[in-house]
mmCIF file with all atom_site columns, C-alpha atoms in Angstrom:
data_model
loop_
_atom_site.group_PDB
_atom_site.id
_atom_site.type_symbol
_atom_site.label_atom_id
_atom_site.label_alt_id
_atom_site.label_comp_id
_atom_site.label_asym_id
_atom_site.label_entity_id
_atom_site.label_seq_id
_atom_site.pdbx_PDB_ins_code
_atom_site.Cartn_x
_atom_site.Cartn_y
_atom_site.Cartn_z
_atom_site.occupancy
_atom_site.B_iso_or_equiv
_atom_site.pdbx_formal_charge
_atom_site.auth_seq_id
_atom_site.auth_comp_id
_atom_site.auth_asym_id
_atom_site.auth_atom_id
_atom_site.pdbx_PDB_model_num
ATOM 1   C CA . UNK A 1 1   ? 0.000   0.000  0.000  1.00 0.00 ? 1   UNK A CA 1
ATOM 2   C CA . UNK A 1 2   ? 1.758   3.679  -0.991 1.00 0.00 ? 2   UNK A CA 1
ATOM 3   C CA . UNK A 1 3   ? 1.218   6.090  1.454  1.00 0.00 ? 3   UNK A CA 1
ATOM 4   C CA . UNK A 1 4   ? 2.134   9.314  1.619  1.00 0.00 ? 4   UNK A CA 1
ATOM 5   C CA . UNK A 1 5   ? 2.300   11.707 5.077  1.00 0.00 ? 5   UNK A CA 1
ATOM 6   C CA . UNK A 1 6   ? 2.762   15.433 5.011  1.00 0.00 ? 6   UNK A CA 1
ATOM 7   C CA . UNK A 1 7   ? 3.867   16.932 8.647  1.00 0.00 ? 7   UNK A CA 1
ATOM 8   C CA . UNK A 1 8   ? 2.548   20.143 8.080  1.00 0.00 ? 8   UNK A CA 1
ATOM 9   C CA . UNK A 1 9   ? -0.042  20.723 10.760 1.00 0.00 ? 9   UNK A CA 1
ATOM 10  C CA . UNK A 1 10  ? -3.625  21.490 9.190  1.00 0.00 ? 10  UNK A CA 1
ATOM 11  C CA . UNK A 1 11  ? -6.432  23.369 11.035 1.00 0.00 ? 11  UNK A CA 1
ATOM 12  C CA . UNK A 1 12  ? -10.053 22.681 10.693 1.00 0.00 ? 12  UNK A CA 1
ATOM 13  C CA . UNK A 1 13  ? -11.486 23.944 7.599  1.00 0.00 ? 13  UNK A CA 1
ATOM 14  C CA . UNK A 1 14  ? -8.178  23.959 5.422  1.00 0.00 ? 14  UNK A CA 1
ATOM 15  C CA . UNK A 1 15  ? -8.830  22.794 2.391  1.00 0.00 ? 15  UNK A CA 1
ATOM 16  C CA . UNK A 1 16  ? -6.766  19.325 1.729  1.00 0.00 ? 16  UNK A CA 1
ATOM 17  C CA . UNK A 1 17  ? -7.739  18.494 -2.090 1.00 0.00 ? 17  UNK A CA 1
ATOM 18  C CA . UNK A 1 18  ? -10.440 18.470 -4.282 1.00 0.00 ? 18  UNK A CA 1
ATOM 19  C CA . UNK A 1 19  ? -13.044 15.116 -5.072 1.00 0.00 ? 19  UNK A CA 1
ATOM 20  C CA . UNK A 1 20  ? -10.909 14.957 -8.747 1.00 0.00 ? 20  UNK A CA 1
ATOM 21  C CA . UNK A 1 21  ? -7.704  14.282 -6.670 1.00 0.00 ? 21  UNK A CA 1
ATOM 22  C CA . UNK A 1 22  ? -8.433  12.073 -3.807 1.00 0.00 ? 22  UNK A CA 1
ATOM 23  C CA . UNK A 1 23  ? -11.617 10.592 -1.818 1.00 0.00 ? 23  UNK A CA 1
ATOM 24  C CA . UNK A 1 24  ? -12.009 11.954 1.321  1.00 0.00 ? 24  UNK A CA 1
ATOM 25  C CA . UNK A 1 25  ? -11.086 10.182 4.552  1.00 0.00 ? 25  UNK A CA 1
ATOM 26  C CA . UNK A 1 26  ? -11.407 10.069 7.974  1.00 0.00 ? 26  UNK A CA 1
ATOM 27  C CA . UNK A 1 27  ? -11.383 13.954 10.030 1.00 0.00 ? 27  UNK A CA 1
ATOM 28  C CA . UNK A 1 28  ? -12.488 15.115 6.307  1.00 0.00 ? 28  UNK A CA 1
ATOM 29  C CA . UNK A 1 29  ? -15.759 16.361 4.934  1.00 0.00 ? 29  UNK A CA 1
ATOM 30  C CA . UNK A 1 30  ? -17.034 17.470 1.545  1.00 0.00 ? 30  UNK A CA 1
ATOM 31  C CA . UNK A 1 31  ? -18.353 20.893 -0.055 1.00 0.00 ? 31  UNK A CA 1
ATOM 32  C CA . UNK A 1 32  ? -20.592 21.061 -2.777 1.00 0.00 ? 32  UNK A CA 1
ATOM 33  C CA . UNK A 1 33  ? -18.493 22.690 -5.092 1.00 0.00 ? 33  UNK A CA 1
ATOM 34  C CA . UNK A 1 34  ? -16.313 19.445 -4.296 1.00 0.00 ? 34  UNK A CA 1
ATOM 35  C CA . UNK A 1 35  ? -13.480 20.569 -2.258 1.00 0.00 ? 35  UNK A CA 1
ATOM 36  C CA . UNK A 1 36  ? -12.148 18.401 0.983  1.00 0.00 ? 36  UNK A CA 1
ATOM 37  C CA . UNK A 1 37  ? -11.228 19.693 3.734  1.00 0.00 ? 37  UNK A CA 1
ATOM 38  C CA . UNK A 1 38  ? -10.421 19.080 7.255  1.00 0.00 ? 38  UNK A CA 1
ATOM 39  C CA . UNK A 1 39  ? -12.452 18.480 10.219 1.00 0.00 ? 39  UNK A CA 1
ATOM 40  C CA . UNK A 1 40  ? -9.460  17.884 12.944 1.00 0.00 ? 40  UNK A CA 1
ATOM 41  C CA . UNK A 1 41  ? -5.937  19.543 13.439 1.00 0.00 ? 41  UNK A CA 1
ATOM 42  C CA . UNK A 1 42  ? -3.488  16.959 12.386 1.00 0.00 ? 42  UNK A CA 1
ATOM 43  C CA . UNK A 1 43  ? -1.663  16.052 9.305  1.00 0.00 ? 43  UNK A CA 1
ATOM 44  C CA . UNK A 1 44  ? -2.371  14.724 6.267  1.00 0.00 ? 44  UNK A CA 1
ATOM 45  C CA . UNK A 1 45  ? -2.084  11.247 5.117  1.00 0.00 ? 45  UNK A CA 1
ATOM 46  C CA . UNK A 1 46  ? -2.381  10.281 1.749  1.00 0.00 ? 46  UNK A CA 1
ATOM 47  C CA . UNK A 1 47  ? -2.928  6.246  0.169  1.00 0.00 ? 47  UNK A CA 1
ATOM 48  C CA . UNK A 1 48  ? -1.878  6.638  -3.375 1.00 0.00 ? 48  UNK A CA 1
ATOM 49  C CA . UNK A 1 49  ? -2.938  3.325  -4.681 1.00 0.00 ? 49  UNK A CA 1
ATOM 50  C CA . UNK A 1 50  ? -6.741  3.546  -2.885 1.00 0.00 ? 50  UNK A CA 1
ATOM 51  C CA . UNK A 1 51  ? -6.463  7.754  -3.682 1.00 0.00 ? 51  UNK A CA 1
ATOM 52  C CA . UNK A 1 52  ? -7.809  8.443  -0.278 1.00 0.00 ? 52  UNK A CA 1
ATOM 53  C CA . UNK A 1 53  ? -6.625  11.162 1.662  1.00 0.00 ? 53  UNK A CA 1
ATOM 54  C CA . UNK A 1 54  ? -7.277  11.748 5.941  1.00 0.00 ? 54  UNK A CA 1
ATOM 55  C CA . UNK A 1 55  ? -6.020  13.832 8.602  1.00 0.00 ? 55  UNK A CA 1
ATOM 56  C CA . UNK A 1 56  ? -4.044  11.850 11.028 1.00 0.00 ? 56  UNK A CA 1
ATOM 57  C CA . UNK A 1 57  ? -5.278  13.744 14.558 1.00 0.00 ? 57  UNK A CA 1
ATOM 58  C CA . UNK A 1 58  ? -2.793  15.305 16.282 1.00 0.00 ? 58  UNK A CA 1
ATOM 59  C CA . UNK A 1 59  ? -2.497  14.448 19.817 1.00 0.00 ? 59  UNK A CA 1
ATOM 60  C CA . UNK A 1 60  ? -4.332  17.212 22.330 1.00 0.00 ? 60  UNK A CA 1
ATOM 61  C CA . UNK A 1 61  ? -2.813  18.626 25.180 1.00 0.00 ? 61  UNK A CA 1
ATOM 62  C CA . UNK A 1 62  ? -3.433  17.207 28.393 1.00 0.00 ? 62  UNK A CA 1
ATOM 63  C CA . UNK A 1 63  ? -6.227  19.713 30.440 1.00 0.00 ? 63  UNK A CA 1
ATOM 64  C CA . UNK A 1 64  ? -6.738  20.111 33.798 1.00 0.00 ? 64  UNK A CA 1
ATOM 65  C CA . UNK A 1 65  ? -9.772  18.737 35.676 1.00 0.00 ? 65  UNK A CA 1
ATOM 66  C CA . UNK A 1 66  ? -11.526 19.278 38.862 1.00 0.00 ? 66  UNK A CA 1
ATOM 67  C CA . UNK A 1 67  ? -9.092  17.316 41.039 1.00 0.00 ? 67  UNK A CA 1
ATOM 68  C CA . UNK A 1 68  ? -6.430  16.940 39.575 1.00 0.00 ? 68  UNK A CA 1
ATOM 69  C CA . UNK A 1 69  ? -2.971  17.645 41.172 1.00 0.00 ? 69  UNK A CA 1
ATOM 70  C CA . UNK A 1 70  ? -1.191  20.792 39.341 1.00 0.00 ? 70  UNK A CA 1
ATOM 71  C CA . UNK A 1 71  ? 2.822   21.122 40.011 1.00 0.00 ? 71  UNK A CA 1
ATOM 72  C CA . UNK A 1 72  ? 4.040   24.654 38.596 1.00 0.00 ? 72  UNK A CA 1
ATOM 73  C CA . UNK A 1 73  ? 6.195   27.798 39.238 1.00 0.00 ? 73  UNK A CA 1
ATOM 74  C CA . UNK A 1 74  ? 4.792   31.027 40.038 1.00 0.00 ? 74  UNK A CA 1
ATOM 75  C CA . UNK A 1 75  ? 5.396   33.088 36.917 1.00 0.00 ? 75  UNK A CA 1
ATOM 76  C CA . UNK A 1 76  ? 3.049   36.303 38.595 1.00 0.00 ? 76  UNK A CA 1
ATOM 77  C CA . UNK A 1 77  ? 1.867   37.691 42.157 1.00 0.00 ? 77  UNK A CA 1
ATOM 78  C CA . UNK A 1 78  ? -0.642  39.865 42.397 1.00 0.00 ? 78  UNK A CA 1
ATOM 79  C CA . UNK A 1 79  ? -2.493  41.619 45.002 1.00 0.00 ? 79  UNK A CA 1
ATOM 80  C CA . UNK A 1 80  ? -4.305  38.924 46.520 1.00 0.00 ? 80  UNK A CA 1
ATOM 81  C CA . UNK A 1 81  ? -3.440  35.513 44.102 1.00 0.00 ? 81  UNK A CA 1
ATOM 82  C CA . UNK A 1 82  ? -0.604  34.444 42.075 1.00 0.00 ? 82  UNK A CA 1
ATOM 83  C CA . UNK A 1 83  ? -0.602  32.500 39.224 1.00 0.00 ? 83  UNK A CA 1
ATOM 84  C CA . UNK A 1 84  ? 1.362   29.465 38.317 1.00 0.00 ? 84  UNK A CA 1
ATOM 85  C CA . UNK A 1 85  ? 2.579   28.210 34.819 1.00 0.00 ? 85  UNK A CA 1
ATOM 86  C CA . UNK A 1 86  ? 1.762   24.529 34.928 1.00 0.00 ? 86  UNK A CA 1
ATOM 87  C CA . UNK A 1 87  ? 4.791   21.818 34.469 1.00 0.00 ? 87  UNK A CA 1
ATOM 88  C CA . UNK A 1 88  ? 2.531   18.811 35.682 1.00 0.00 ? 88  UNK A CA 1
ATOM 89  C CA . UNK A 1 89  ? -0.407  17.124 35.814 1.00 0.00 ? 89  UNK A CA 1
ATOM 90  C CA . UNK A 1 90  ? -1.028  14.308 38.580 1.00 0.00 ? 90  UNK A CA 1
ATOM 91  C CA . UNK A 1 91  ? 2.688   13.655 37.596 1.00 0.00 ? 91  UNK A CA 1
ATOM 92  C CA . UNK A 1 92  ? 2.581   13.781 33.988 1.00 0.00 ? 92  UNK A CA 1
ATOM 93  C CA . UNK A 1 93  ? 5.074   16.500 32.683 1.00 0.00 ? 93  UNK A CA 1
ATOM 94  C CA . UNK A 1 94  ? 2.942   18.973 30.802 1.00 0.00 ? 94  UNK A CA 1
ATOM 95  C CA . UNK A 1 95  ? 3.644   21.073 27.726 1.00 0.00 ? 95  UNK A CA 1
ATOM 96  C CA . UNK A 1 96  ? 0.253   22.563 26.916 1.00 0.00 ? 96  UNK A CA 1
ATOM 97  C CA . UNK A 1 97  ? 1.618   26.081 28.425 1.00 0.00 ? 97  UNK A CA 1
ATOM 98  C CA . UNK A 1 98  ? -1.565  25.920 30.477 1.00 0.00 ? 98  UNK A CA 1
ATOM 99  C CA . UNK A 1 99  ? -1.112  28.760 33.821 1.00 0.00 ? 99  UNK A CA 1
ATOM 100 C CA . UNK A 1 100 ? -3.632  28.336 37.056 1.00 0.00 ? 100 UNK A CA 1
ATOM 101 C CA . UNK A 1 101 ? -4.321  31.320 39.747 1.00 0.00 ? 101 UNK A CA 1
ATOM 102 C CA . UNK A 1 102 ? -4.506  30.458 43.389 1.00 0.00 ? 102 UNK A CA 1
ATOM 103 C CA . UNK A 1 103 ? -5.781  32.538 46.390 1.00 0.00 ? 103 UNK A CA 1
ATOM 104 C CA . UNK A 1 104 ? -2.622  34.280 48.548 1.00 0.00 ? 104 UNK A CA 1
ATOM 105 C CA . UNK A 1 105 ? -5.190  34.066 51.505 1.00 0.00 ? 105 UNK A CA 1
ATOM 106 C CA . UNK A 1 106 ? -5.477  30.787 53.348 1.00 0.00 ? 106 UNK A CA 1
ATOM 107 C CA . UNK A 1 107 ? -7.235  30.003 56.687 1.00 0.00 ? 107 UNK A CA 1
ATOM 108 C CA . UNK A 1 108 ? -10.668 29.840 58.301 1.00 0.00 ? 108 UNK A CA 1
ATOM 109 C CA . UNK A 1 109 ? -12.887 32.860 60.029 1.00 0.00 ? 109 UNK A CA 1
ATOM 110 C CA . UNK A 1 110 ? -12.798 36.146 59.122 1.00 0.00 ? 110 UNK A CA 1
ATOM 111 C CA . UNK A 1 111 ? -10.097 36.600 61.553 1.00 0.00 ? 111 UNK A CA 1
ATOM 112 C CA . UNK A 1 112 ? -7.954  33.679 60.561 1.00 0.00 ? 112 UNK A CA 1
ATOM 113 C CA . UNK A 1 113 ? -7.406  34.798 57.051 1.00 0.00 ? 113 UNK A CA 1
ATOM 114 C CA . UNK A 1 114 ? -3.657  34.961 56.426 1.00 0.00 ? 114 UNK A CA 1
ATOM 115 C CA . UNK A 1 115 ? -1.991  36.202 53.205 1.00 0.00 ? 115 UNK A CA 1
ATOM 116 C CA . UNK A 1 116 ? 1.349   33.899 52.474 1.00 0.00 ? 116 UNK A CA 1
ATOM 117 C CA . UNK A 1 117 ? 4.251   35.397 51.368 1.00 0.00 ? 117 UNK A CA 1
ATOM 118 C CA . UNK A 1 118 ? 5.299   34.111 47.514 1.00 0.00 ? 118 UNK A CA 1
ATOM 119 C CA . UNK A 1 119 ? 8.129   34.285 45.240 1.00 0.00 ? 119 UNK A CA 1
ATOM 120 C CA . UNK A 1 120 ? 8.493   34.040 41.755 1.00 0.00 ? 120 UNK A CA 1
ATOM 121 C CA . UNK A 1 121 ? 9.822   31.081 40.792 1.00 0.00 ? 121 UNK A CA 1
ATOM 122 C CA . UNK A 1 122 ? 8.322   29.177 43.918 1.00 0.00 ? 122 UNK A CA 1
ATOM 123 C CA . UNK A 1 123 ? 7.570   25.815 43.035 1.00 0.00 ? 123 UNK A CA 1
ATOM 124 C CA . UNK A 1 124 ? 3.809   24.980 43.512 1.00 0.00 ? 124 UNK A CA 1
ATOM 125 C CA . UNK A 1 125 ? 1.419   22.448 44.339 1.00 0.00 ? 125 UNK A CA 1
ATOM 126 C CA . UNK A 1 126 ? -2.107  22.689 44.582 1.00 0.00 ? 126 UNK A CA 1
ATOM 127 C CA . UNK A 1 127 ? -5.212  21.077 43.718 1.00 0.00 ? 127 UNK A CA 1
ATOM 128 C CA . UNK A 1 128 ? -7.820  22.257 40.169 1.00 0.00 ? 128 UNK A CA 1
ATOM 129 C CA . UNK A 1 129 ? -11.103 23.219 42.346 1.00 0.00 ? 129 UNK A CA 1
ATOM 130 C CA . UNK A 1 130 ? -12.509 25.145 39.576 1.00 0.00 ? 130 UNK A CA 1
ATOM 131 C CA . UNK A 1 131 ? -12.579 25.807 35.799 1.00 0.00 ? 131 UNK A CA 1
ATOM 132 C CA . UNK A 1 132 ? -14.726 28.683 35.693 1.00 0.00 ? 132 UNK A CA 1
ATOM 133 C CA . UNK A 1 133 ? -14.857 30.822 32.611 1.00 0.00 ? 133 UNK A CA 1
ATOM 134 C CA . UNK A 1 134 ? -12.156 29.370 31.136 1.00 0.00 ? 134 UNK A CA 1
ATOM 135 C CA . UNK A 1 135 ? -9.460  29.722 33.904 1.00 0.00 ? 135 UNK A CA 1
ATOM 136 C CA . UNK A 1 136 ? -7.717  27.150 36.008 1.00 0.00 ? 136 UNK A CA 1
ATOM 137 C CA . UNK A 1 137 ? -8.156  27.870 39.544 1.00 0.00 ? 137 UNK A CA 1
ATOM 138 C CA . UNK A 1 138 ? -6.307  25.655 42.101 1.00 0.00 ? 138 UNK A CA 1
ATOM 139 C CA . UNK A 1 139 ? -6.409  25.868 46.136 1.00 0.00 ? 139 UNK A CA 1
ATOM 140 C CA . UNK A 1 140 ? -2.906  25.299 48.134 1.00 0.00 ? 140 UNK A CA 1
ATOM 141 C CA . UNK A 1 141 ? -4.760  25.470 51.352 1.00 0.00 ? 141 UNK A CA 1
ATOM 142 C CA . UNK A 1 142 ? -4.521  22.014 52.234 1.00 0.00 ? 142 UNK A CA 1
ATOM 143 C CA . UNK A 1 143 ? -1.375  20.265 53.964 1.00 0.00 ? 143 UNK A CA 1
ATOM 144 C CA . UNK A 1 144 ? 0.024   18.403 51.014 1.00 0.00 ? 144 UNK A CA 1
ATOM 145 C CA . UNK A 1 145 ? -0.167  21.954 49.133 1.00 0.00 ? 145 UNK A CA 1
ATOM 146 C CA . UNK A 1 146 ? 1.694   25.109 48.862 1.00 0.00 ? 146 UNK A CA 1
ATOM 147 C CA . UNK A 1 147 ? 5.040   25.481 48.100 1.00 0.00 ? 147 UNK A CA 1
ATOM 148 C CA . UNK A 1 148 ? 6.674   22.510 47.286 1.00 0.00 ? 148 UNK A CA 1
ATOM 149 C CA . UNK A 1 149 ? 10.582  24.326 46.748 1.00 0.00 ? 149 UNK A CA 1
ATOM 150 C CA . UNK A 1 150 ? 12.076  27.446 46.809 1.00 0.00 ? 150 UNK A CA 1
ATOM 151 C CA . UNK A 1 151 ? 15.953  29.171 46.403 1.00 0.00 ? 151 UNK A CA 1
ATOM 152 C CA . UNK A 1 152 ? 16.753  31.446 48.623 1.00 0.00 ? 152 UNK A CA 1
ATOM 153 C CA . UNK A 1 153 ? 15.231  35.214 47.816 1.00 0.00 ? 153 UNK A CA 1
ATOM 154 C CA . UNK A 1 154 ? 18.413  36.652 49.540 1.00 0.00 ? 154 UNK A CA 1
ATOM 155 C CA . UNK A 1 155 ? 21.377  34.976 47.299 1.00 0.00 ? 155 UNK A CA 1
ATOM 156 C CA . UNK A 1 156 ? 19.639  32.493 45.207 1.00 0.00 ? 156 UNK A CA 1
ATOM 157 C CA . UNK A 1 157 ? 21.087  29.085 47.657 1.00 0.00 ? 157 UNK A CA 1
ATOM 158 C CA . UNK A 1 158 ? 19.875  25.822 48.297 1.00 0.00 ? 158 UNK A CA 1
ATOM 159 C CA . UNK A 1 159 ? 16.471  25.883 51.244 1.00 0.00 ? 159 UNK A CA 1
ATOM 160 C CA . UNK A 1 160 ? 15.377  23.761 53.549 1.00 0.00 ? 160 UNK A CA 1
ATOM 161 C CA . UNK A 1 161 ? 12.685  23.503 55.851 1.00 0.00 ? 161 UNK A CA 1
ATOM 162 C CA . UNK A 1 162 ? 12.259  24.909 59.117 1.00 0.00 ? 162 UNK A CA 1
ATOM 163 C CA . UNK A 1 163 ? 8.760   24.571 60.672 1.00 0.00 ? 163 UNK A CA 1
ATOM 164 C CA . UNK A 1 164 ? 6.778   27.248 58.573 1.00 0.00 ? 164 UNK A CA 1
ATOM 165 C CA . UNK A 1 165 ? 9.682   28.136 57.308 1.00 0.00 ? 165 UNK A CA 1
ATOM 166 C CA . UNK A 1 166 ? 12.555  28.374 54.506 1.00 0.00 ? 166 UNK A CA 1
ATOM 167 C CA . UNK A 1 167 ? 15.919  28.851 55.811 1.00 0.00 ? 167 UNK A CA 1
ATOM 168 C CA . UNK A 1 168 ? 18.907  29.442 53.373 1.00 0.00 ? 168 UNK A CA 1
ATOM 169 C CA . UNK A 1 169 ? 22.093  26.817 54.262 1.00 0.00 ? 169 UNK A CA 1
ATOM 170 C CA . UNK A 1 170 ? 24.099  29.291 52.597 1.00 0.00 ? 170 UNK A CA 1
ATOM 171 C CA . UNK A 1 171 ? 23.659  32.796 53.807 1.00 0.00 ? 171 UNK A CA 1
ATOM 172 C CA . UNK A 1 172 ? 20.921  31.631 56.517 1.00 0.00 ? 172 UNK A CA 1
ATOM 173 C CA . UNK A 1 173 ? 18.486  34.069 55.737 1.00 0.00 ? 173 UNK A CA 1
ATOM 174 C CA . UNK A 1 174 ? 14.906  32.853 56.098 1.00 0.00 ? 174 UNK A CA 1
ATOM 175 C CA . UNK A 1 175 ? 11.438  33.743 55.245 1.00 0.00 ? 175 UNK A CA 1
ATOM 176 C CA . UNK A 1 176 ? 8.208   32.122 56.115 1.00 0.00 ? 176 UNK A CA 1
ATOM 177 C CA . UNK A 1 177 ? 6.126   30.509 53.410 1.00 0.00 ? 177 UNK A CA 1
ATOM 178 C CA . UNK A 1 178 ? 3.084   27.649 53.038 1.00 0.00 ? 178 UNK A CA 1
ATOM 179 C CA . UNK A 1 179 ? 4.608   24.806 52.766 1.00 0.00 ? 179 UNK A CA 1
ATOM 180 C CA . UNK A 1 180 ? 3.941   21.169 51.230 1.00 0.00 ? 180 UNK A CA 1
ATOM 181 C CA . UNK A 1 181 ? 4.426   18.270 54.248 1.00 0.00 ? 181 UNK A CA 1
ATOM 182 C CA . UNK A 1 182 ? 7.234   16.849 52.033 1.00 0.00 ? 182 UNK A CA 1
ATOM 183 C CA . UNK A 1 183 ? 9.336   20.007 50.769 1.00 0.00 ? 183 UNK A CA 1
ATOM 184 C CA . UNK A 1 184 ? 12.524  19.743 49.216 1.00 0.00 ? 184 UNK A CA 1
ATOM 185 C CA . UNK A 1 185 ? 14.768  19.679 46.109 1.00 0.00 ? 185 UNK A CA 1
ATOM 186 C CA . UNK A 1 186 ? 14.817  15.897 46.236 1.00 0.00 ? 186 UNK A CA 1
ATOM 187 C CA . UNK A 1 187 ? 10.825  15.705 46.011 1.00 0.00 ? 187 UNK A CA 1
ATOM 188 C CA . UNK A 1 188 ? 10.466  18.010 42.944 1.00 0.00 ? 188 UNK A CA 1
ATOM 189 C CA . UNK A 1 189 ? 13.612  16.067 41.645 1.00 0.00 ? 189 UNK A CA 1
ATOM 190 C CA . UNK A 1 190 ? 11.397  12.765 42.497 1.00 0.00 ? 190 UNK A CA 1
ATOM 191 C CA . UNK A 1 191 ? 8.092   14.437 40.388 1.00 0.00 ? 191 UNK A CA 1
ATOM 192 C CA . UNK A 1 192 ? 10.326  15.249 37.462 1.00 0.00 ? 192 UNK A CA 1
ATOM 193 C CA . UNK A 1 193 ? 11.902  11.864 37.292 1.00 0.00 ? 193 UNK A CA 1
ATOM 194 C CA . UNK A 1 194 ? 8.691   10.028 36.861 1.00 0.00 ? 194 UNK A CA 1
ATOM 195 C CA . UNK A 1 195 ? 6.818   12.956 35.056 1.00 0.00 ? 195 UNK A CA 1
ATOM 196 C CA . UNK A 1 196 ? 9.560   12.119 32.278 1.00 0.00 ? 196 UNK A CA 1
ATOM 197 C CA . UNK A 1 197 ? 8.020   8.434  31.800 1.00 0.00 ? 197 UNK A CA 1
#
């Protein structure tokens, strides 16, 4: 069987031949006037001999769902929420260049309310509790949550965890912060490992 693949990506609508040329395939559809074009983005894939062409699908990006587990880095802090550019998704290294906001506030009553102290470049975990028009929102108020690792904000060195806080073990400045129970290089080193697979 000849077949023929072209790995230019092709939107929906793009025209991919005409009914002279080729039959149309799957992820194709026909116009009067006889032109086929596509109905996925993908690529096209051509069988000479059978003179069929189709749009091989091209894979979709992973997208976050209620629950699901979001590691990222805070890319922007705002007045009362940050937002975080997502590397992973319940452990699966992510490339869709998808970003989620979480609240800076944390806490219970109206008297409990704390606002946490963030840096960008903080490594985050949180939880998707929300898709609502369009946006990712994600809470870090739980245990397992919040920041997950950190350099120092004094001279850029190696943290570790003190209580609530992070404490430098090069210039021993410190700074308190949410943390995740299990904070640490060697954790986020652990989630990109197996994101990897």
């Amino acid at each position: 069987m000849s077949k023929k693949s072209n790995n230019n990506v092709i939107l929906p609508g793009e025209q991919v031949a005409s009914i002279e040329e080729f039959e149309g395939g799957k992820n194709t559809y026909l116009l009067q006037d006889g032109i086929i074009r596509s109905a996925a983005v993908g690529t096209k894939a051509i069988d000479l001999k059978r003179r069929i062409i189709k749009i091989e699908p091209k894979k979709a990006p992973m997208l976050p769902k209620i629950g699901d587990i979001l590691v990222g880095y805070v890319e922007m802090i705002f007045a009362s929420m940050i937002s975080v550019k997502v590397l992973y998704i319940n452990g699966v290294k992510s490339n869709s260049g998808f970003s989620a906001i979480a609240s800076m506030r944390v806490g219970g009553g109206r008297d409990r309310r704390e606002r946490l102290i963030f840096r960008t470049g903080d490594i985050i975990r949180g939880r998707v509790t929300s898709l609502l028009n369009s946006t990712v929102h994600m809470t870090i108020a739980e245990r397992e949550f919040g920041v997950l690792y950190t350099t120092c904000f004094m001279c850029g060195g190696d943290t570790v965890k003190v209580n609530d806080t992070v404490k430098c073990v090069e210039c021993g400045a410190w700074e308190p912060r949410k943390l995740t129970n299990d904070y640490g290089k060697e954790t986020f080193r652990q989630i990109f490992r197996e994101g990897g697979k």
